[in-house]
Amino acid sequence: MTETAASEAEVTGPCESSADVIVVGAGPAGSTTAYHLARTGLDVLLLEKAAFPREKVCGDGLTPRAVKQLVDMGIDVSESAGWLHNKGLRIVSGGSGLELDWPELAAFPDFGAVRRRADFDELLVRQGQSVGVRLFEQANVSGPVLDSRTGRITGVTARLGDEKRPVTFTAPLVVAADGNSTRLSLSMGRHRRQDRPMGVAYRTYFTSPRHDDRYLEAWMDLSDHRDGKRRLLSGYGWVFGMGDGTSNVGLGVLDTSTAGGELDWRELLRTWCAGMPAEYGFTPANMTMPIRGAALPMALNRQPHYADGLLLVGDAAGMVSPSTGEGIAYAMESGRIAADVIVQALARITPAGRERALQSYPRILRDSYGGHFTLGRSFVRVMGNQRVLKLGADHGLAHPTLMKFVFKLMVNLSEPRAGDAADRIINALTRLAPRS
Ligand SMILES: Cc1cc2nc3c(=O)[nH]c(=O)nc-3n(C[C@H](O)[C@H](O)[C@H](O)COP(=O)(O)OP(=O)(O)OC[C@H]3O[C@@H](n4cnc5c(N)ncnc54)[C@H](O)[C@@H]3O)c2cc1C
């Protein structure tokens, strides 16, 4: 137990509410978890420190994986409902571009979308409320409540409302969906694995004629010019049209340890934007939001994903893909899996049966993502090499078939069963790659 944990006897405030499950954090991971739990009739508390709508620093880009999760939640994903659909990814390198369409698959839709996170996250949370999720906004969770005999989590302490009133919430199971900083996981001793890459991403918005682009655009020439030398970085700059007169413009570096020391990421983004074609309009006068960023916790970097009544989902669980920096789809998918496991566990008759069901959660995560994330980590390691980066930047686009294959592999969009030759190779590679 750390200093932020309270034993039952030391709880600082009265019990505000009890439920079957508490979900801490109402980002995509928390809202998806809460939605799927409540849909089965469970009583779910969703505790969020902010009040909606709230900003979240993001690229606002959704791949078909994320769109599938939205559809599974019964959310209208049509353009008339406010989404800007995209057809795929345009990779720009060495002055030329290659458009790679999202693959046509039975398992996933063939379009992605963009939507501002203030809007997107509120939509998800309201969808949860529509099936009975009990949302507490301005509920800043300060630590776990522990059973002093077993060490299991039995609830959380929080500061509620403007007046920051100390309260407790109790439930036999708690889900940490509190994002990259995940104070709750830390206070339960779940520290970050140091053998996993940590990415970083920064973004801003510009008014731009590119605002209604039907492709997400990734520029592979991201480089650091310190000491007057050009050093390519293992990441990319992005331009995602928002369809509202603005573009979300940012950079993501997939493994900060290969960046050759601390970089001023804001300055790097400013310099990169200044070098973009004039017709994009990325001038300081057109910038509509300050540059902001955050870390990208990758490749299942916080474990165990279940122990002592606490499950980890989304960024708290290190669910960002090391090959692309995509996190929303994986946050939602882990939320869905956690909810399915909890529903089964709570229906068991004995504590041992319940625990057996809960212990399957880390295994399912490893089986579903371990192989893909291991391939992604290898990719990041290779991309940390200057010679490989330069080769890719100079010649990658000259091999469209190879690029299509790499694209499918990196965005994790293949037919799980059957599919074409590329799908079969990808599935075999993913199966063979070690999972941990
Ligand atoms: C600059 C940038 C660009 C990105 N671009 C993309 C992109 O284009 N596409 C993509 O798929 N991914 C992108 N990502 C990654 C993506 O944003 C995350 O993976 C995703 O938000 C994870 O969702 P989550 O629900 O796990 O966490 P979050 O979205 O971080 O949500 C966590 C929630 O928990 C709440 N919370 C935190 N602490 C507490 C507490 N103590 N008590 C109560 N509530 C709490 C927070 O307020 C927040 O609402 C980007 C990340 C960055 C930094």
Short mmCIF file of C-alpha atoms and ligand atoms in Angstrom, two decimals:
data_model
loop_
_atom_site.label_atom_id
_atom_site.label_comp_id
_atom_site.label_asym_id
_atom_site.label_seq_id
_atom_site.Cartn_x
_atom_site.Cartn_y
_atom_site.Cartn_z
CA MET A 1 0.00 0.00 0.00
CA THR A 2 1.36 3.50 -0.80
CA GLU A 3 0.67 6.75 1.01
CA THR A 4 -2.26 7.54 -1.32
CA ALA A 5 -4.13 4.37 -0.36
CA ALA A 6 -6.63 4.52 2.49
CA SER A 7 -7.64 1.53 4.62
CA GLU A 8 -11.38 1.17 5.27
CA ALA A 9 -10.92 2.63 8.75
CA GLU A 10 -9.12 5.73 7.44
CA VAL A 11 -11.53 6.69 4.66
CA THR A 12 -11.74 10.44 4.53
CA GLY A 13 -15.36 11.06 3.55
CA PRO A 14 -18.84 9.55 3.70
CA CYS A 15 -19.87 6.92 1.16
CA GLU A 16 -21.44 8.78 -1.75
CA SER A 17 -22.57 5.67 -3.62
CA SER A 18 -22.03 1.93 -4.10
CA ALA A 19 -22.24 -0.09 -7.32
CA ASP A 20 -21.29 -3.38 -8.98
CA VAL A 21 -18.33 -1.74 -10.75
CA ILE A 22 -16.53 1.62 -10.53
CA VAL A 23 -14.82 2.94 -13.67
CA VAL A 24 -12.32 5.75 -13.05
CA GLY A 25 -11.88 8.11 -16.02
CA ALA A 26 -14.36 8.87 -18.82
CA GLY A 27 -12.10 8.90 -21.88
CA PRO A 28 -12.75 6.40 -24.70
CA ALA A 29 -11.53 3.46 -22.57
CA GLY A 30 -13.66 4.28 -19.51
CA SER A 31 -16.83 5.20 -21.39
CA THR A 32 -16.65 2.06 -23.55
CA THR A 33 -16.09 -0.15 -20.50
CA ALA A 34 -18.96 1.48 -18.62
CA TYR A 35 -21.29 1.27 -21.64
CA HIS A 36 -20.77 -2.47 -22.18
CA LEU A 37 -21.13 -3.19 -18.46
CA ALA A 38 -24.33 -1.19 -18.04
CA ARG A 39 -25.88 -2.68 -21.16
CA THR A 40 -26.00 -6.04 -19.35
CA GLY A 41 -27.84 -4.51 -16.40
CA LEU A 42 -24.92 -4.03 -14.02
CA ASP A 43 -24.86 -0.96 -11.82
CA VAL A 44 -21.89 1.13 -12.98
CA LEU A 45 -20.36 4.30 -11.57
CA LEU A 46 -18.22 6.33 -13.98
CA LEU A 47 -16.05 8.89 -12.15
CA GLU A 48 -14.46 11.70 -14.18
CA LYS A 49 -12.37 14.52 -12.77
CA ALA A 50 -13.34 17.01 -15.51
CA ALA A 51 -16.78 18.23 -16.60
CA PHE A 52 -18.00 17.63 -20.17
CA PRO A 53 -17.34 18.91 -22.72
CA ARG A 54 -13.62 18.83 -21.93
CA GLU A 55 -10.62 19.14 -24.20
CA LYS A 56 -8.23 16.22 -24.70
CA VAL A 57 -4.97 16.65 -26.56
CA CYS A 58 -5.17 14.34 -29.57
CA GLY A 59 -4.81 14.01 -33.35
CA ASP A 60 -8.57 13.32 -33.52
CA GLY A 61 -7.95 10.59 -36.13
CA LEU A 62 -9.96 7.37 -36.05
CA THR A 63 -9.08 4.26 -38.05
CA PRO A 64 -11.65 1.65 -39.11
CA ARG A 65 -10.82 -0.25 -35.87
CA ALA A 66 -12.19 2.68 -33.84
CA VAL A 67 -15.18 3.12 -36.14
CA LYS A 68 -16.08 -0.54 -35.54
CA GLN A 69 -16.10 0.07 -31.79
CA LEU A 70 -18.41 3.06 -32.24
CA VAL A 71 -20.80 0.95 -34.30
CA ASP A 72 -20.73 -1.73 -31.57
CA MET A 73 -21.84 0.96 -29.10
CA GLY A 74 -24.81 1.88 -31.27
CA ILE A 75 -23.38 5.27 -32.22
CA ASP A 76 -24.46 6.80 -35.54
CA VAL A 77 -21.22 7.12 -37.54
CA SER A 78 -22.76 8.71 -40.65
CA GLU A 79 -21.44 12.03 -41.92
CA SER A 80 -24.83 13.61 -41.25
CA ALA A 81 -24.17 12.84 -37.57
CA GLY A 82 -21.10 15.09 -37.61
CA TRP A 83 -18.20 12.80 -38.63
CA LEU A 84 -15.78 13.51 -41.48
CA HIS A 85 -15.05 10.16 -43.10
CA ASN A 86 -11.68 9.35 -44.60
CA LYS A 87 -10.63 6.78 -47.22
CA GLY A 88 -7.19 5.94 -45.92
CA LEU A 89 -3.72 7.28 -45.32
CA ARG A 90 -1.57 9.41 -47.62
CA ILE A 91 2.11 8.88 -46.90
CA VAL A 92 4.36 11.72 -48.00
CA SER A 93 8.07 11.17 -48.28
CA GLY A 94 10.89 12.70 -50.29
CA GLY A 95 8.47 15.15 -51.93
CA SER A 96 6.00 12.56 -53.28
CA GLY A 97 2.86 11.00 -51.86
CA LEU A 98 1.24 7.56 -51.90
CA GLU A 99 -2.43 7.05 -51.08
CA LEU A 100 -3.17 3.83 -49.24
CA ASP A 101 -6.87 3.05 -48.89
CA TRP A 102 -8.20 1.31 -45.81
CA PRO A 103 -8.50 -2.35 -46.78
CA GLU A 104 -11.86 -3.83 -47.74
CA LEU A 105 -12.51 -6.42 -45.06
CA ALA A 106 -15.44 -8.26 -43.55
CA ALA A 107 -14.09 -7.65 -40.04
CA PHE A 108 -13.82 -3.83 -40.20
CA PRO A 109 -15.48 -0.96 -42.07
CA ASP A 110 -13.51 0.50 -44.98
CA PHE A 111 -13.55 4.07 -43.71
CA GLY A 112 -12.04 6.01 -40.85
CA ALA A 113 -13.23 9.32 -39.40
CA VAL A 114 -12.18 12.44 -37.53
CA ARG A 115 -13.91 14.28 -34.74
CA ARG A 116 -12.69 16.71 -32.09
CA ARG A 117 -12.13 14.94 -28.81
CA ALA A 118 -14.22 17.42 -26.79
CA ASP A 119 -17.15 16.30 -28.89
CA PHE A 120 -16.12 12.65 -29.34
CA ASP A 121 -15.56 11.91 -25.65
CA GLU A 122 -18.83 13.54 -24.65
CA LEU A 123 -20.70 11.51 -27.26
CA LEU A 124 -19.31 8.28 -25.81
CA VAL A 125 -20.07 9.22 -22.22
CA ARG A 126 -23.66 10.20 -23.08
CA GLN A 127 -24.11 6.88 -24.89
CA GLY A 128 -23.14 5.17 -21.63
CA GLN A 129 -25.62 7.26 -19.66
CA SER A 130 -28.35 6.28 -22.12
CA VAL A 131 -27.98 2.64 -20.99
CA GLY A 132 -27.83 3.47 -17.29
CA VAL A 133 -24.21 4.40 -16.49
CA ARG A 134 -24.18 6.72 -13.45
CA LEU A 135 -21.70 9.48 -14.30
CA PHE A 136 -20.11 11.69 -11.65
CA GLU A 137 -18.30 14.64 -13.23
CA GLN A 138 -15.79 16.69 -11.24
CA ALA A 139 -15.04 13.55 -9.26
CA ASN A 140 -11.28 13.57 -8.88
CA VAL A 141 -10.25 10.14 -7.63
CA SER A 142 -7.48 10.45 -5.08
CA GLY A 143 -6.76 6.81 -4.22
CA PRO A 144 -8.04 3.30 -3.61
CA VAL A 145 -9.92 2.03 -0.59
CA LEU A 146 -8.37 -1.29 0.37
CA ASP A 147 -9.57 -4.25 2.37
CA SER A 148 -6.90 -4.28 5.06
CA ARG A 149 -7.07 -8.09 5.35
CA THR A 150 -6.78 -9.06 1.66
CA GLY A 151 -5.26 -5.95 0.07
CA ARG A 152 -8.07 -5.96 -2.50
CA ILE A 153 -9.54 -2.72 -3.75
CA THR A 154 -13.08 -2.17 -2.45
CA GLY A 155 -13.64 1.36 -3.69
CA VAL A 156 -12.01 4.73 -4.22
CA THR A 157 -11.73 8.04 -2.44
CA ALA A 158 -12.46 11.19 -4.41
CA ARG A 159 -12.86 14.94 -4.19
CA LEU A 160 -16.25 15.89 -5.54
CA GLY A 161 -17.50 19.10 -7.14
CA ASP A 162 -16.27 22.67 -7.02
CA GLU A 163 -15.98 22.48 -3.27
CA LYS A 164 -13.79 19.33 -3.53
CA ARG A 165 -15.83 17.51 -0.92
CA PRO A 166 -14.07 14.28 0.22
CA VAL A 167 -16.21 11.22 -0.51
CA THR A 168 -15.84 7.50 -1.10
CA PHE A 169 -17.40 5.20 -3.66
CA THR A 170 -17.48 1.44 -3.12
CA ALA A 171 -17.67 -1.57 -5.44
CA PRO A 172 -16.18 -5.08 -5.52
CA LEU A 173 -14.40 -4.29 -8.81
CA VAL A 174 -12.70 -1.12 -10.04
CA VAL A 175 -11.45 -0.30 -13.54
CA ALA A 176 -8.56 2.16 -13.97
CA ALA A 177 -9.29 4.14 -17.16
CA ASP A 178 -7.55 7.28 -15.95
CA GLY A 179 -5.19 7.67 -18.88
CA ASN A 180 -1.46 7.81 -19.21
CA SER A 181 -0.74 9.24 -15.74
CA THR A 182 -3.05 6.62 -14.07
CA ARG A 183 -2.60 7.65 -10.48
CA LEU A 184 -4.93 4.85 -9.43
CA SER A 185 -2.75 2.12 -10.97
CA LEU A 186 0.36 3.67 -9.46
CA SER A 187 -1.20 3.76 -6.02
CA MET A 188 -1.90 0.03 -6.41
CA GLY A 189 1.75 -0.61 -7.28
CA ARG A 190 1.35 -1.00 -11.05
CA HIS A 191 4.46 0.65 -12.39
CA ARG A 192 5.55 1.15 -15.97
CA ARG A 193 7.63 -1.56 -17.67
CA GLN A 194 10.92 0.01 -18.67
CA ASP A 195 11.44 -2.46 -21.53
CA ARG A 196 8.59 -0.90 -23.56
CA PRO A 197 8.96 2.10 -25.88
CA MET A 198 7.43 5.37 -24.74
CA GLY A 199 6.23 7.69 -27.49
CA VAL A 200 5.37 11.35 -27.42
CA ALA A 201 2.97 13.44 -29.52
CA TYR A 202 2.23 17.17 -29.84
CA ARG A 203 -0.47 18.90 -31.81
CA THR A 204 -2.11 22.21 -32.71
CA TYR A 205 -4.79 23.39 -35.18
CA PHE A 206 -4.57 25.72 -38.20
CA THR A 207 -7.25 27.16 -40.42
CA SER A 208 -6.29 25.55 -43.71
CA PRO A 209 -7.56 24.87 -47.23
CA ARG A 210 -6.64 21.22 -46.45
CA HIS A 211 -9.44 20.98 -43.87
CA ASP A 212 -11.68 18.65 -45.92
CA ASP A 213 -8.98 16.22 -47.09
CA ARG A 214 -10.40 12.68 -47.42
CA TYR A 215 -7.08 11.11 -46.46
CA LEU A 216 -5.24 11.26 -43.17
CA GLU A 217 -1.80 12.54 -44.16
CA ALA A 218 1.49 11.37 -42.61
CA TRP A 219 4.82 12.99 -43.49
CA MET A 220 7.76 10.68 -42.92
CA ASP A 221 10.47 13.34 -43.04
CA LEU A 222 10.31 14.41 -39.39
CA SER A 223 13.81 15.46 -38.44
CA ASP A 224 15.83 17.18 -35.77
CA HIS A 225 18.21 19.91 -36.93
CA ARG A 226 20.13 20.48 -33.70
CA ASP A 227 23.86 21.20 -34.19
CA GLY A 228 23.16 22.08 -37.84
CA LYS A 229 22.91 18.35 -38.74
CA ARG A 230 19.77 16.69 -40.09
CA ARG A 231 18.76 13.65 -38.04
CA LEU A 232 15.60 11.74 -39.04
CA LEU A 233 13.27 10.81 -36.17
CA SER A 234 11.36 7.53 -35.86
CA GLY A 235 7.96 9.09 -36.20
CA TYR A 236 5.93 11.29 -38.48
CA GLY A 237 4.20 14.62 -38.83
CA TRP A 238 0.48 14.50 -39.48
CA VAL A 239 -2.17 16.66 -41.12
CA PHE A 240 -5.72 15.54 -40.35
CA GLY A 241 -8.44 17.70 -41.94
CA MET A 242 -11.28 18.31 -39.50
CA GLY A 243 -13.87 19.35 -42.08
CA ASP A 244 -14.66 22.54 -40.16
CA GLY A 245 -12.16 24.91 -41.78
CA THR A 246 -9.26 23.64 -39.64
CA SER A 247 -6.66 20.87 -39.74
CA ASN A 248 -5.24 19.06 -36.74
CA VAL A 249 -1.47 19.22 -37.25
CA GLY A 250 1.00 17.39 -35.08
CA LEU A 251 3.98 15.13 -34.68
CA GLY A 252 4.45 11.78 -33.05
CA VAL A 253 7.74 10.14 -32.15
CA LEU A 254 7.31 6.43 -31.56
CA ASP A 255 10.25 5.88 -29.23
CA THR A 256 11.68 8.89 -27.44
CA SER A 257 14.79 6.92 -26.43
CA THR A 258 15.95 6.90 -30.08
CA ALA A 259 15.60 10.70 -30.41
CA GLY A 260 19.16 11.38 -29.23
CA GLY A 261 18.34 13.26 -25.99
CA GLU A 262 15.62 15.61 -24.83
CA LEU A 263 14.05 17.58 -27.66
CA ASP A 264 11.94 20.71 -27.50
CA TRP A 265 8.86 19.08 -29.08
CA ARG A 266 6.93 22.36 -29.41
CA GLU A 267 9.83 23.96 -31.25
CA LEU A 268 10.18 20.87 -33.44
CA LEU A 269 6.51 21.13 -34.43
CA ARG A 270 6.85 24.85 -35.13
CA THR A 271 9.91 24.22 -37.35
CA TRP A 272 8.21 21.33 -39.16
CA CYS A 273 5.09 23.43 -39.84
CA ALA A 274 7.23 26.29 -41.15
CA GLY A 275 8.77 23.89 -43.70
CA MET A 276 5.40 22.67 -44.99
CA PRO A 277 4.12 23.80 -48.44
CA ALA A 278 2.84 27.39 -48.38
CA GLU A 279 -0.57 26.32 -49.72
CA TYR A 280 -1.25 24.38 -46.48
CA GLY A 281 -1.37 27.74 -44.71
CA PHE A 282 0.47 26.69 -41.55
CA THR A 283 1.47 30.21 -40.55
CA PRO A 284 1.49 31.49 -36.95
CA ALA A 285 -1.45 33.76 -37.86
CA ASN A 286 -3.57 30.72 -38.85
CA MET A 287 -2.85 28.74 -35.67
CA THR A 288 -6.06 28.47 -33.66
CA MET A 289 -4.92 26.48 -30.62
CA PRO A 290 -1.76 26.38 -28.51
CA ILE A 291 0.68 23.51 -29.10
CA ARG A 292 0.07 20.82 -26.52
CA GLY A 293 1.20 17.24 -26.14
CA ALA A 294 1.51 14.17 -23.98
CA ALA A 295 3.25 10.81 -23.71
CA LEU A 296 2.05 7.70 -25.57
CA PRO A 297 2.19 4.62 -23.30
CA MET A 298 2.81 1.67 -25.61
CA ALA A 299 2.83 -2.08 -25.99
CA LEU A 300 1.05 -3.16 -22.78
CA ASN A 301 3.58 -1.22 -20.70
CA ARG A 302 1.73 -1.40 -17.36
CA GLN A 303 1.10 -4.79 -15.83
CA PRO A 304 -0.46 -6.83 -14.35
CA HIS A 305 -3.63 -5.83 -16.14
CA TYR A 306 -5.66 -7.51 -13.44
CA ALA A 307 -4.91 -8.08 -9.76
CA ASP A 308 -6.60 -7.43 -6.40
CA GLY A 309 -9.92 -6.31 -7.87
CA LEU A 310 -8.40 -3.67 -10.21
CA LEU A 311 -8.41 -3.95 -14.04
CA LEU A 312 -6.46 -1.57 -16.28
CA VAL A 313 -7.79 -0.36 -19.67
CA GLY A 314 -6.68 2.07 -22.38
CA ASP A 315 -3.65 4.29 -21.83
CA ALA A 316 -3.57 3.19 -18.18
CA ALA A 317 -2.84 -0.31 -19.49
CA GLY A 318 -0.30 0.90 -22.09
CA MET A 319 -2.57 0.11 -25.03
CA VAL A 320 -1.09 2.54 -27.62
CA SER A 321 0.22 0.80 -30.75
CA PRO A 322 4.02 1.15 -31.01
CA SER A 323 3.86 1.05 -34.82
CA THR A 324 1.48 3.98 -35.34
CA GLY A 325 0.81 5.79 -32.05
CA GLU A 326 -2.89 4.97 -32.41
CA GLY A 327 -4.57 4.68 -29.02
CA ILE A 328 -8.32 5.30 -29.27
CA ALA A 329 -9.31 2.02 -30.95
CA TYR A 330 -7.19 -0.02 -28.55
CA ALA A 331 -8.53 1.92 -25.55
CA MET A 332 -12.08 1.09 -26.64
CA GLU A 333 -11.28 -2.54 -27.47
CA SER A 334 -9.62 -3.14 -24.09
CA GLY A 335 -12.68 -1.54 -22.44
CA ARG A 336 -14.95 -3.91 -24.28
CA ILE A 337 -12.85 -6.95 -23.34
CA ALA A 338 -12.64 -5.88 -19.68
CA ALA A 339 -16.42 -5.42 -19.58
CA ASP A 340 -17.05 -8.88 -21.07
CA VAL A 341 -14.70 -10.46 -18.52
CA ILE A 342 -16.29 -8.59 -15.59
CA VAL A 343 -19.82 -9.54 -16.66
CA GLN A 344 -18.82 -13.21 -16.69
CA ALA A 345 -16.92 -12.91 -13.40
CA LEU A 346 -19.78 -11.26 -11.51
CA ALA A 347 -22.11 -14.07 -12.59
CA ARG A 348 -19.92 -16.73 -10.94
CA ILE A 349 -21.19 -18.25 -7.73
CA THR A 350 -17.95 -18.66 -5.77
CA PRO A 351 -15.12 -16.18 -5.11
CA ALA A 352 -12.67 -18.68 -6.66
CA GLY A 353 -14.75 -18.90 -9.84
CA ARG A 354 -14.98 -15.13 -10.03
CA GLU A 355 -11.24 -14.75 -9.62
CA ARG A 356 -10.58 -17.39 -12.29
CA ALA A 357 -12.71 -15.43 -14.75
CA LEU A 358 -10.96 -12.13 -13.90
CA GLN A 359 -7.52 -13.68 -14.33
CA SER A 360 -8.39 -14.32 -17.99
CA TYR A 361 -8.29 -10.58 -18.76
CA PRO A 362 -4.45 -10.22 -18.95
CA ARG A 363 -4.32 -13.42 -20.99
CA ILE A 364 -6.88 -12.18 -23.51
CA LEU A 365 -5.01 -8.88 -23.87
CA ARG A 366 -1.72 -10.70 -24.44
CA ASP A 367 -3.29 -13.09 -26.95
CA SER A 368 -5.10 -10.32 -28.82
CA TYR A 369 -2.36 -7.67 -28.92
CA GLY A 370 0.93 -9.19 -27.72
CA GLY A 371 1.99 -10.43 -31.17
CA HIS A 372 1.03 -7.24 -32.99
CA PHE A 373 2.70 -5.03 -30.39
CA THR A 374 5.87 -7.16 -30.46
CA LEU A 375 6.06 -6.67 -34.24
CA GLY A 376 5.48 -2.96 -33.65
CA ARG A 377 8.32 -2.81 -31.12
CA SER A 378 10.65 -4.48 -33.61
CA PHE A 379 9.53 -1.93 -36.20
CA VAL A 380 10.28 0.93 -33.80
CA ARG A 381 13.73 -0.54 -33.05
CA VAL A 382 14.55 -0.83 -36.75
CA MET A 383 13.20 2.67 -37.38
CA GLY A 384 15.54 3.97 -34.69
CA ASN A 385 18.41 3.33 -37.12
CA GLN A 386 19.36 6.39 -39.20
CA ARG A 387 20.37 4.33 -42.26
CA VAL A 388 17.05 2.46 -42.35
CA LEU A 389 15.11 5.68 -41.83
CA LYS A 390 16.92 7.36 -44.70
CA LEU A 391 16.43 4.36 -46.98
CA GLY A 392 12.71 4.32 -46.17
CA ALA A 393 12.35 8.08 -46.65
CA ASP A 394 14.23 8.07 -49.98
CA HIS A 395 12.95 4.85 -51.58
CA GLY A 396 9.93 3.53 -49.60
CA LEU A 397 7.29 5.00 -51.87
CA ALA A 398 8.91 3.47 -54.96
CA HIS A 399 7.52 0.09 -53.82
CA PRO A 400 3.73 0.54 -53.53
CA THR A 401 2.99 -3.19 -53.09
CA LEU A 402 5.46 -3.43 -50.25
CA MET A 403 4.05 -0.21 -48.74
CA LYS A 404 0.51 -1.62 -48.90
CA PHE A 405 1.64 -4.70 -47.02
CA VAL A 406 3.54 -2.68 -44.40
CA PHE A 407 0.52 -0.38 -44.06
CA LYS A 408 -1.86 -3.29 -43.37
CA LEU A 409 0.57 -4.73 -40.87
CA MET A 410 1.16 -1.45 -39.05
CA VAL A 411 -2.48 -0.40 -38.80
CA ASN A 412 -3.45 -3.95 -37.75
CA LEU A 413 -6.19 -4.28 -40.35
CA SER A 414 -6.29 -7.75 -41.80
CA GLU A 415 -8.98 -10.39 -42.08
CA PRO A 416 -8.61 -12.50 -38.93
CA ARG A 417 -9.60 -15.65 -40.83
CA ALA A 418 -9.08 -16.40 -44.53
CA GLY A 419 -8.34 -13.11 -46.36
CA ASP A 420 -5.73 -12.60 -49.09
CA ALA A 421 -2.07 -13.63 -49.14
CA ALA A 422 -1.00 -10.47 -47.29
CA ASP A 423 -3.59 -11.17 -44.57
CA ARG A 424 -2.33 -14.72 -44.18
CA ILE A 425 1.30 -13.59 -43.85
CA ILE A 426 0.32 -10.88 -41.36
CA ASN A 427 -1.72 -13.32 -39.29
CA ALA A 428 1.12 -15.84 -39.28
CA LEU A 429 3.69 -13.20 -38.26
CA THR A 430 1.40 -11.94 -35.51
CA ARG A 431 0.82 -15.48 -34.26
CA LEU A 432 4.52 -16.32 -34.24
CA ALA A 433 5.71 -13.11 -32.55
CA PRO A 434 6.31 -13.52 -28.80
CA ARG A 435 3.56 -12.09 -26.56
CA SER A 436 4.28 -10.48 -23.22
C1 LIG B 1 -0.97 14.64 -29.25
C2 LIG B 1 -1.65 13.30 -29.30
C3 LIG B 1 -2.27 12.89 -30.46
C4 LIG B 1 -2.92 11.66 -30.52
N1 LIG B 1 -3.57 11.35 -31.67
C5 LIG B 1 -4.28 10.20 -31.73
C6 LIG B 1 -5.05 9.91 -32.89
O1 LIG B 1 -5.15 10.72 -33.83
N2 LIG B 1 -5.72 8.73 -32.93
C7 LIG B 1 -5.66 7.82 -31.90
O2 LIG B 1 -6.27 6.74 -32.01
N3 LIG B 1 -4.95 8.09 -30.78
C8 LIG B 1 -4.27 9.26 -30.66
N4 LIG B 1 -3.59 9.57 -29.50
C9 LIG B 1 -3.66 8.64 -28.37
C10 LIG B 1 -5.02 8.76 -27.65
O3 LIG B 1 -5.27 10.12 -27.36
C11 LIG B 1 -5.07 7.95 -26.36
O4 LIG B 1 -4.54 6.67 -26.58
C12 LIG B 1 -6.50 7.83 -25.84
O5 LIG B 1 -7.02 9.08 -25.45
C13 LIG B 1 -6.55 6.89 -24.63
O6 LIG B 1 -7.85 6.87 -24.09
P1 LIG B 1 -8.07 6.59 -22.52
O7 LIG B 1 -9.54 6.61 -22.30
O8 LIG B 1 -7.28 5.41 -22.09
O9 LIG B 1 -7.37 7.83 -21.79
P2 LIG B 1 -7.75 9.37 -21.84
O10 LIG B 1 -8.35 9.73 -23.13
O11 LIG B 1 -6.52 10.08 -21.39
O12 LIG B 1 -8.89 9.53 -20.74
C14 LIG B 1 -8.58 9.44 -19.35
C15 LIG B 1 -9.70 10.13 -18.59
O13 LIG B 1 -9.48 9.93 -17.19
C16 LIG B 1 -9.71 11.15 -16.52
N5 LIG B 1 -8.94 11.11 -15.26
C17 LIG B 1 -7.60 11.15 -15.12
N6 LIG B 1 -7.26 11.10 -13.82
C18 LIG B 1 -8.43 11.03 -13.12
C19 LIG B 1 -8.75 10.97 -11.74
N7 LIG B 1 -7.79 10.99 -10.81
N8 LIG B 1 -10.04 10.90 -11.37
C20 LIG B 1 -11.05 10.88 -12.30
N9 LIG B 1 -10.79 10.96 -13.63
C21 LIG B 1 -9.51 11.02 -14.03
C22 LIG B 1 -9.23 12.22 -17.50
O14 LIG B 1 -9.77 13.48 -17.21
C23 LIG B 1 -9.73 11.64 -18.81
O15 LIG B 1 -11.05 12.04 -19.10
C24 LIG B 1 -2.91 10.80 -29.41
C25 LIG B 1 -2.26 11.19 -28.23
C26 LIG B 1 -1.65 12.42 -28.17
C27 LIG B 1 -0.97 12.84 -26.89
#
